[in-house]
Coordinates of C-alpha atoms in Angstrom, one line a residue:
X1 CA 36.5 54.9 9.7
X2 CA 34.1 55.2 12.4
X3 CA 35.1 54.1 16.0
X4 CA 33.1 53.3 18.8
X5 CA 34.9 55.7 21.2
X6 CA 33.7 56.1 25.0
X7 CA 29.8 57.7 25.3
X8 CA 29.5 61.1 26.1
X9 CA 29.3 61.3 29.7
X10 CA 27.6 64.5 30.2
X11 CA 24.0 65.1 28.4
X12 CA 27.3 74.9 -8.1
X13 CA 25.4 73.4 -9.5
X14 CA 23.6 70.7 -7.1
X15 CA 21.5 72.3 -5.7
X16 CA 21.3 70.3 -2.8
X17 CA 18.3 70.9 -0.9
X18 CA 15.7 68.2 -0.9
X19 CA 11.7 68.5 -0.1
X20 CA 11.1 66.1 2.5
X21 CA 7.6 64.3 2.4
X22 CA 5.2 65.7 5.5
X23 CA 4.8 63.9 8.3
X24 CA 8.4 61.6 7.4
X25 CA 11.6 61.6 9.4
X26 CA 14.2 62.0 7.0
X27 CA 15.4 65.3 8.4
X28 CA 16.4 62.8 11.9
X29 CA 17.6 60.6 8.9
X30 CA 20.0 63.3 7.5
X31 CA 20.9 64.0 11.1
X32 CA 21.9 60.4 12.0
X33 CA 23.4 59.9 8.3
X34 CA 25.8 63.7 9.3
X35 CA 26.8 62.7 12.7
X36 CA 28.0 59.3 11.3
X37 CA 30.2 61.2 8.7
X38 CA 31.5 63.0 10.8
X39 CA 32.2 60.1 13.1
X40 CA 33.7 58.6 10.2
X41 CA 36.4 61.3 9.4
X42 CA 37.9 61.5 13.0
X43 CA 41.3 60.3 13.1
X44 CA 41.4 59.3 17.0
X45 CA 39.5 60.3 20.0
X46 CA 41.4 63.3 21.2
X47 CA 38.7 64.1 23.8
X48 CA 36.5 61.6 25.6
X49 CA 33.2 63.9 24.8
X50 CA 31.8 63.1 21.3
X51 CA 30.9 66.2 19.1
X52 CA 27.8 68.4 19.2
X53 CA 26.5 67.2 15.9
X54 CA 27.5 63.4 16.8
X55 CA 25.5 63.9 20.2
X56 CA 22.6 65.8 19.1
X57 CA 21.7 63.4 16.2
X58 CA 22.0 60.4 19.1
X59 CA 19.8 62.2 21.8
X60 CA 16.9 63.0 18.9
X61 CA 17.2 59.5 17.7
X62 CA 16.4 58.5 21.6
X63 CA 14.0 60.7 22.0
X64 CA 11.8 59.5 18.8
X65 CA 12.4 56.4 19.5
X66 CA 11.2 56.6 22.7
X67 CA 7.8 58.0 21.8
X68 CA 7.2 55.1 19.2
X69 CA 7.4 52.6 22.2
X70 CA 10.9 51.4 20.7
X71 CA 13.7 50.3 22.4
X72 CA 16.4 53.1 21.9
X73 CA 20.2 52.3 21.1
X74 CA 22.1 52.7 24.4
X75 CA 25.1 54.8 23.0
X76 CA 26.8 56.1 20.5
X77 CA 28.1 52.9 19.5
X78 CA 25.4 51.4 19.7
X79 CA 24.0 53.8 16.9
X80 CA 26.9 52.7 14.6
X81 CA 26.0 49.1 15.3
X82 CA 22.2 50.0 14.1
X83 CA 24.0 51.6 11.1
X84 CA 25.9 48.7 10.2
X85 CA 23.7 45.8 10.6
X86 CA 20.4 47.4 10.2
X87 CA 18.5 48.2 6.9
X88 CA 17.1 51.6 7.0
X89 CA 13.8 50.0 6.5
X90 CA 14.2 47.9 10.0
X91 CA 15.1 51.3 11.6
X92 CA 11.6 52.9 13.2
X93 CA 12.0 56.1 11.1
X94 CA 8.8 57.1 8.9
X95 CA 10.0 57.1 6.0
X96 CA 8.8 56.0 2.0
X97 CA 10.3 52.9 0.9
X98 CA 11.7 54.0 -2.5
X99 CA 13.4 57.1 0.1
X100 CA 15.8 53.7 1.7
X101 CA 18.1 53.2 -1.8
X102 CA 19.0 49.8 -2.7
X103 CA 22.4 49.9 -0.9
X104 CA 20.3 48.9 2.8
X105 CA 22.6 50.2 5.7
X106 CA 24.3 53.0 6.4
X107 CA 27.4 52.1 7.1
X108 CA 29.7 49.1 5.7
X109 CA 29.8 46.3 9.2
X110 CA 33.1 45.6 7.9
X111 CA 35.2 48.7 6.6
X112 CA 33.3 50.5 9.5
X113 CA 32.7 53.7 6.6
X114 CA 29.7 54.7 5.6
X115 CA 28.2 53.5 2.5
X116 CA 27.8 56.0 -0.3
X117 CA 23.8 56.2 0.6
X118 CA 24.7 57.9 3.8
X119 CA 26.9 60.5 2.2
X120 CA 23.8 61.1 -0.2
X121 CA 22.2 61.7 3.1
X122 CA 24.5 63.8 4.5
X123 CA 24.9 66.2 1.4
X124 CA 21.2 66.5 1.3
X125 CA 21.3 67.7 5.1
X126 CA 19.6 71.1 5.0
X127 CA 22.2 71.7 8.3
X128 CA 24.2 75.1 7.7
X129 CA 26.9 72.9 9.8
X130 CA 27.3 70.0 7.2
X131 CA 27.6 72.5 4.3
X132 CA 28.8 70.5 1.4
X133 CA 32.6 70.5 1.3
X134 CA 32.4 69.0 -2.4
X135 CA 30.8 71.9 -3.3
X136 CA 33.2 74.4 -1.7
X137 CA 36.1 73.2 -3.3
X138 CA 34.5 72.8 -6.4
X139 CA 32.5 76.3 -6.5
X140 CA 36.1 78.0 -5.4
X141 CA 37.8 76.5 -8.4
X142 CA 35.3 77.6 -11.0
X143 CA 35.0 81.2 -9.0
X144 CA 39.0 81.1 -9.7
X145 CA 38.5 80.2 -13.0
X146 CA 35.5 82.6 -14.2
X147 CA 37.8 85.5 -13.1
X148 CA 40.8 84.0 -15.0
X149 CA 38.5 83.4 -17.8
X150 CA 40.3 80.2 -18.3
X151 CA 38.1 77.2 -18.9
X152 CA 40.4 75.1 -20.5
X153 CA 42.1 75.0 -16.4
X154 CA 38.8 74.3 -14.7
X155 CA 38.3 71.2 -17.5
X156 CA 42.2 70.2 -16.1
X157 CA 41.1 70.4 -12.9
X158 CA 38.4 67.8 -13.5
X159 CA 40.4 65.7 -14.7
X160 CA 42.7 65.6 -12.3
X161 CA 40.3 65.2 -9.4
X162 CA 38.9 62.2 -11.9
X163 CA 42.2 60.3 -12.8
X164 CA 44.4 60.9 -9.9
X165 CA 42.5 60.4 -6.5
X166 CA 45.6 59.5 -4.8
X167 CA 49.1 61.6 -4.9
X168 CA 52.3 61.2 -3.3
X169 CA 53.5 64.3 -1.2
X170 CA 55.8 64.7 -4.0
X171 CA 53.5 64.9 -6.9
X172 CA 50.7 67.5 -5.0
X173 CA 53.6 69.8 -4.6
X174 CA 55.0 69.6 -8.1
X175 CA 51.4 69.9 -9.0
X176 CA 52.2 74.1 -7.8
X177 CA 54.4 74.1 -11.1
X178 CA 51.7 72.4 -13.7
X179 CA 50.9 75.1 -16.2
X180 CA 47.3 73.1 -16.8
X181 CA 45.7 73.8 -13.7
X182 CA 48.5 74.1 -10.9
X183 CA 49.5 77.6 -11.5
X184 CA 46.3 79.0 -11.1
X185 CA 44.8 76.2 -8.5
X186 CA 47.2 74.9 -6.5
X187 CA 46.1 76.5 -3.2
X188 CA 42.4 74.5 -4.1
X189 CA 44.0 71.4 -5.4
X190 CA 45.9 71.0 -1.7
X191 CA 42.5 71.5 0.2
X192 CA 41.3 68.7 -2.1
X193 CA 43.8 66.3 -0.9
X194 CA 44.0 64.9 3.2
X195 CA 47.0 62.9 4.3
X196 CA 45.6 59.2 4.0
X197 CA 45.0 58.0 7.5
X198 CA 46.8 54.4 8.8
X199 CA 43.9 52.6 8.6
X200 CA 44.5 52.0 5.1
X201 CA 47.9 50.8 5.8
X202 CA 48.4 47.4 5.9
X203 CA 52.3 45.4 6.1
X204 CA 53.8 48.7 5.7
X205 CA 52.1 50.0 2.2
X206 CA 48.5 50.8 0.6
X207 CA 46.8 49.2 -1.7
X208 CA 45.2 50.5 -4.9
X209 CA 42.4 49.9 -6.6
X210 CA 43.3 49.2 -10.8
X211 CA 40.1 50.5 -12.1
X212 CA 39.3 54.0 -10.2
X213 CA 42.8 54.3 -8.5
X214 CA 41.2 55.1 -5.2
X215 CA 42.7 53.5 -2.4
X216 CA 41.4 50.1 -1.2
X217 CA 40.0 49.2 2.2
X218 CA 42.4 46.5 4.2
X219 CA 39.1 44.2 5.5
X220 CA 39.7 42.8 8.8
X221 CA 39.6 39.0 7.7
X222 CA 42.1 39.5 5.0
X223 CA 42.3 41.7 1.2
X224 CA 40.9 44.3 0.4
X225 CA 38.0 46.2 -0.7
X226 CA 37.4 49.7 -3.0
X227 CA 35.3 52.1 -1.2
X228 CA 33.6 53.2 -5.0
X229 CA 30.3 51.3 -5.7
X230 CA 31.1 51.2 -9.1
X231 CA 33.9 48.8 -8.7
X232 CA 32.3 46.9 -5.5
X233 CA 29.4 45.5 -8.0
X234 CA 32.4 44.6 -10.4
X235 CA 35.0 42.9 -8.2
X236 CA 36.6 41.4 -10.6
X237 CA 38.1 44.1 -12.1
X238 CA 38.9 45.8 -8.8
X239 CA 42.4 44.7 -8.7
X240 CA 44.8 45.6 -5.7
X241 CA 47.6 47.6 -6.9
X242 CA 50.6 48.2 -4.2
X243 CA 51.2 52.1 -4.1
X244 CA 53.9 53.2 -1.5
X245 CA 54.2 56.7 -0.3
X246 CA 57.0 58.5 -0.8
X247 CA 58.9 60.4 2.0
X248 CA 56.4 63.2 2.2
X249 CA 53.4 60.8 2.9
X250 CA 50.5 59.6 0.7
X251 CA 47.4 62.2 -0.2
X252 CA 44.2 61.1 -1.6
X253 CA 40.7 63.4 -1.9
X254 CA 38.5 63.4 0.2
X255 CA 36.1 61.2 0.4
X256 CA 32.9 63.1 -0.9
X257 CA 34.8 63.8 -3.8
X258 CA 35.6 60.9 -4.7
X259 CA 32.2 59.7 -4.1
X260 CA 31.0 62.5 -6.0
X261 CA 33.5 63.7 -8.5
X262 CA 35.6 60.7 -9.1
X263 CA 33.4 58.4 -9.7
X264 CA 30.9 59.8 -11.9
X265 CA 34.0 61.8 -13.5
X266 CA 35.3 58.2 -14.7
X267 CA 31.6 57.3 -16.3
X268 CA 31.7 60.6 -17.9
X269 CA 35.4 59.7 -19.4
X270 CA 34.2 56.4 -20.3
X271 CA 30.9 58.0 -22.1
X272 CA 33.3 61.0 -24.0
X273 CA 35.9 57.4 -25.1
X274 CA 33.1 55.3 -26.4
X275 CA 31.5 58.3 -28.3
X276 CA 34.9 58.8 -29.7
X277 CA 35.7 55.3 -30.4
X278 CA 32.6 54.1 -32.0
X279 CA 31.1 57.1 -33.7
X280 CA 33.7 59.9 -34.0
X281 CA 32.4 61.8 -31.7
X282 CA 35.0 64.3 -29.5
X283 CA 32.4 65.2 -26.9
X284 CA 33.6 68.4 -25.1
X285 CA 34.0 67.9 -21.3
X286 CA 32.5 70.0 -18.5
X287 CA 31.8 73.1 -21.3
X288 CA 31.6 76.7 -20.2
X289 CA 32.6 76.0 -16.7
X290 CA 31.1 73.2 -15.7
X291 CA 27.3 74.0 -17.2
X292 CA 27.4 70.5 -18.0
X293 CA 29.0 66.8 -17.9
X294 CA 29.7 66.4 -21.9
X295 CA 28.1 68.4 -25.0
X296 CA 28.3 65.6 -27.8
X297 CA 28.3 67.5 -31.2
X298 CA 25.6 65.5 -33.6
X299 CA 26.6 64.3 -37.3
X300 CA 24.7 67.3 -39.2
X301 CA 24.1 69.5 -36.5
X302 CA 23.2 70.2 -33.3
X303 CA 24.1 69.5 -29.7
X304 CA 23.1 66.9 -26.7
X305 CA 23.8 68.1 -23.2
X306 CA 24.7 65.3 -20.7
X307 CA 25.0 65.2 -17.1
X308 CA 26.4 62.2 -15.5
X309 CA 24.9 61.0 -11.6
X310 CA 25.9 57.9 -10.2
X311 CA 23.8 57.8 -7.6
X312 CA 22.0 55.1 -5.1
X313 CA 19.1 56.9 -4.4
X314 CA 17.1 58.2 -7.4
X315 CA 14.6 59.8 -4.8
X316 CA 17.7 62.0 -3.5
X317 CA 18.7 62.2 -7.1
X318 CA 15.5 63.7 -8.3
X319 CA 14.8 66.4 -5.6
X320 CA 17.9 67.7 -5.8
X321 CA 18.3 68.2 -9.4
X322 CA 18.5 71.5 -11.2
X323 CA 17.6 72.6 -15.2
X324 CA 20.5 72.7 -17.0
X325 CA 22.4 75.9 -18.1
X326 CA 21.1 77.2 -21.9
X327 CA 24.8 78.3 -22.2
X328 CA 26.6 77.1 -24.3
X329 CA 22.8 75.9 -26.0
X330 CA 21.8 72.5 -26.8
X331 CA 18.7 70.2 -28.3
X332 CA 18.2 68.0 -25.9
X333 CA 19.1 67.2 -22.3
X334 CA 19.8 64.2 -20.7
X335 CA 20.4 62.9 -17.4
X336 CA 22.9 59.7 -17.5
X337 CA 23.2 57.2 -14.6
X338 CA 25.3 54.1 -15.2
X339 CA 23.5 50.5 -15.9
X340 CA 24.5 48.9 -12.8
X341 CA 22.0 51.1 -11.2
X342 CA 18.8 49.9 -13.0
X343 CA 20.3 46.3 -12.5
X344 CA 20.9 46.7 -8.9
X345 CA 16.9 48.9 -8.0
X346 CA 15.0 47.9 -11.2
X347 CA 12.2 50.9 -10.3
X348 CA 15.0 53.4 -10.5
X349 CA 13.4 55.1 -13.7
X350 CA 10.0 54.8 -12.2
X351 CA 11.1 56.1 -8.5
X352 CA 13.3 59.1 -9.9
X353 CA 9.9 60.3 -12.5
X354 CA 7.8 60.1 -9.7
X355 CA 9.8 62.6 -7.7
X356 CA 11.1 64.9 -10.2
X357 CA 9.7 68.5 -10.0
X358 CA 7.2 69.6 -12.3
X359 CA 9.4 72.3 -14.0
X360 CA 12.0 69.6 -15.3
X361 CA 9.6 66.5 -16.3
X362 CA 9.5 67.9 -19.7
X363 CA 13.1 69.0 -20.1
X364 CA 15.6 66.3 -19.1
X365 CA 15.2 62.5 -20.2
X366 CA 17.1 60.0 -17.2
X367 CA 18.8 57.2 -19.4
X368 CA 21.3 54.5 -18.2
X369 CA 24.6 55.0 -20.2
X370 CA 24.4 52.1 -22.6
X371 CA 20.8 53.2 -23.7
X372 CA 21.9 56.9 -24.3
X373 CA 24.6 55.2 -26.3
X374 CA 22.5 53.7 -28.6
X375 CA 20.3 56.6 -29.2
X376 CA 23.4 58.2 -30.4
X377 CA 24.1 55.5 -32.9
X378 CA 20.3 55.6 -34.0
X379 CA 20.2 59.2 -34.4
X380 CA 23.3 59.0 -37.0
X381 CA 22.3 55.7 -38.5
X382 CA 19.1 57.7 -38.8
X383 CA 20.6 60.9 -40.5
X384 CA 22.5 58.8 -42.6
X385 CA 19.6 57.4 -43.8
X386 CA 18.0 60.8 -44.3
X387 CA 21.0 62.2 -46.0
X388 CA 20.7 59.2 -48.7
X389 CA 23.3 56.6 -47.2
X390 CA 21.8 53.5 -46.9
X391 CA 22.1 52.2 -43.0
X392 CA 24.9 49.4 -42.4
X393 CA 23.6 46.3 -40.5
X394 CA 24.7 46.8 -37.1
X395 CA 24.6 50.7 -36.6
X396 CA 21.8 50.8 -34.3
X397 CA 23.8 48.5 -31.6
X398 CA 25.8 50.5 -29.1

């Protein structure tokens, strides 16, 4: 969580480098959005000066501020307040509107973390310092895995990164003796996993969340909250479950991978189940190393290639995307981004075209996931068709 410690007192395949606009401030934005990361992952204030990155993003944000003619936060702190009560479009930064997301502020006023928009800030920071540590897990376990020549314990890997966010000390080390992906990964899996800090402790034990299984947030008023956006719109079927740790503590990922492996991981399991389910479909996850989400085999040939984003910011989304791997080949691409995203910024389609690079316009076709899944049922109720089968009443309904 981020805490409002004393001032200082003296003066793989993302691809994740974005094109800023000319003449716009997002690279003070992915600055501010860095230094209140790392603000956020400090567990106390072991020394009463505030980090390099922390300070230099506050003294530039003075600075501009101050040749705009606007009043500048006083502190530090005072940032974080601007972060968690201002919308980035009430903050005097030049930036396009569509750039702000949907989510509003940085960071959430109550759970004091930032919201996933800020961490799509963040990765996009072109900052050698705030190298993506998503990435450098992930690219280490697929280097691993190339020279093993083992794909089957990179797909294991995913899946455990997707299913089990949170570990007792117990389970990560017996994890060192799981002949899916321990063997060979263990060493990658432990840097994956940080000791869960007390603030997610509350009455002596943690709280779960039923529906990603990433720890919930204890909100200062009472209950709690799941950091994942997906299950924040849907708080309903967030459900606290009580998890205690056992007598080697409580691990959970980190939290850019869970806001960027978990939970597009669990779309892409619910995606491959559905397919499954309704069709027949066994969808084959993350194929030849990880050149994509799911390759869904067609009735009577041929092959879609899926990548699954659940993103805020479809501006962020677009710059930073990357043309899909020919190996193993497919027909068509797609790019899939859950519903709740369209529902929630209804010029998401509109706002991720308009910033897609030329190269890609033509190759990859951004869907939400219940739309792909009825072009899936109309493409067999169509080769049914074809093939001489007359089309049952219903088949094009996903």
């Amino acid at each position: 969580m981020i805490t409002q410690t004393p001032p200082n007192s003296g003066a793989a395949r993302s691809g994740l480098v974005s094109r800023p606009s000319a003449g716009s401030d997002e690279p003070l934005l992915r600055e501010i959005a860095s230094a209140l990361v790392r603000l956020s992952r400090q567990r106390g204030v072991p020394h009463p000066i505030y980090p390099a990155q922390v300070q230099n993003a506050y003294n530039r944000l003075v600075l501009h501020c101050l040749r705009h003619g606007v009043e500048p936060p006083g502190s530090i702190p005072e940032m974080v307040r601007w972060a968690c009560e201002r919308p980035l479009t009430g903050w005097p930064l030049d930036l396009p509107p569509e750039a702000c997301g949907a989510a509003g502020t940085l960071v959430d006023p109550q759970t004091r973390l930032p919201h996933q928009l800020c961490l799509e800030w963040e990765v996009d920071a072109a900052d050698p310092a705030a190298e993506i540590f998503e990435n450098q897990r992930m690219l280490e376990a697929l280097t691993v895995c190339r020279a093993a020549g083992d794909p089957a314990v990179y797909t294991a890997f995913r899946s455990l990164l997707t299913t089990r966010p949170v570990l007792t000390g117990a389970e990560l080390a017996l994890l060192g003796g799981d002949p899916e992906c321990g063997l060979l990964l263990h060493h990658v899996i432990r840097q994956c996993y940080e000791p869960v800090p007390a603030t997610y402790r509350r009455d002596g034990g943690y709280q779960q969340c039923g529906r990603c299984r990433c720890l919930m947030v204890p909100l200062p008023g009472g209950g709690h909250r799941c950091e994942l956006d997906r299950c924040r719109r849907d708080a309903t079927a967030a459900v606290p479950v009580p998890v205690r740790p056992d007598r080697s503590g409580l691990h959970q990922l980190s939290r850019p991978l869970r806001m960027f492996v978990t939970s597009p991981g669990l779309a892409e399991n619910d995606i491959g189940s559905t397919l499954k389910r309704r069709f027949g479909i066994d969808a084959e996850m993350w194929p030849q190393f990880d050149a994509y989400d799911l390759r869904v085999p067609l009735p009577g040939g041929g092959y879609w290639a899926v990548d699954v984003k659940d993103r805020v910011n479809p501006v962020l989304l677009a710059r930073t995307l990357t043309r899909f791997r020919a190996d193993p080949p497919f027909d068509r691409a797609f790019l899939v981004v859950p519903r709740y995203r369209f529902r929630e910024n209804e010029a998401y389609g509109r706002q991720f075209r308009r910033n897609l690079p030329e190269d890609l316009a033509g190759n990859i076709t951004l869907l939400d996931d219940r739309t792909f899944l009825r072009l899936v049922a109309e493409q067999i109720a169509d080769r049914t068709e074809a093939a001489g089968s007359p089309r049952r009443q219903g088949d094009h309904h996903a």
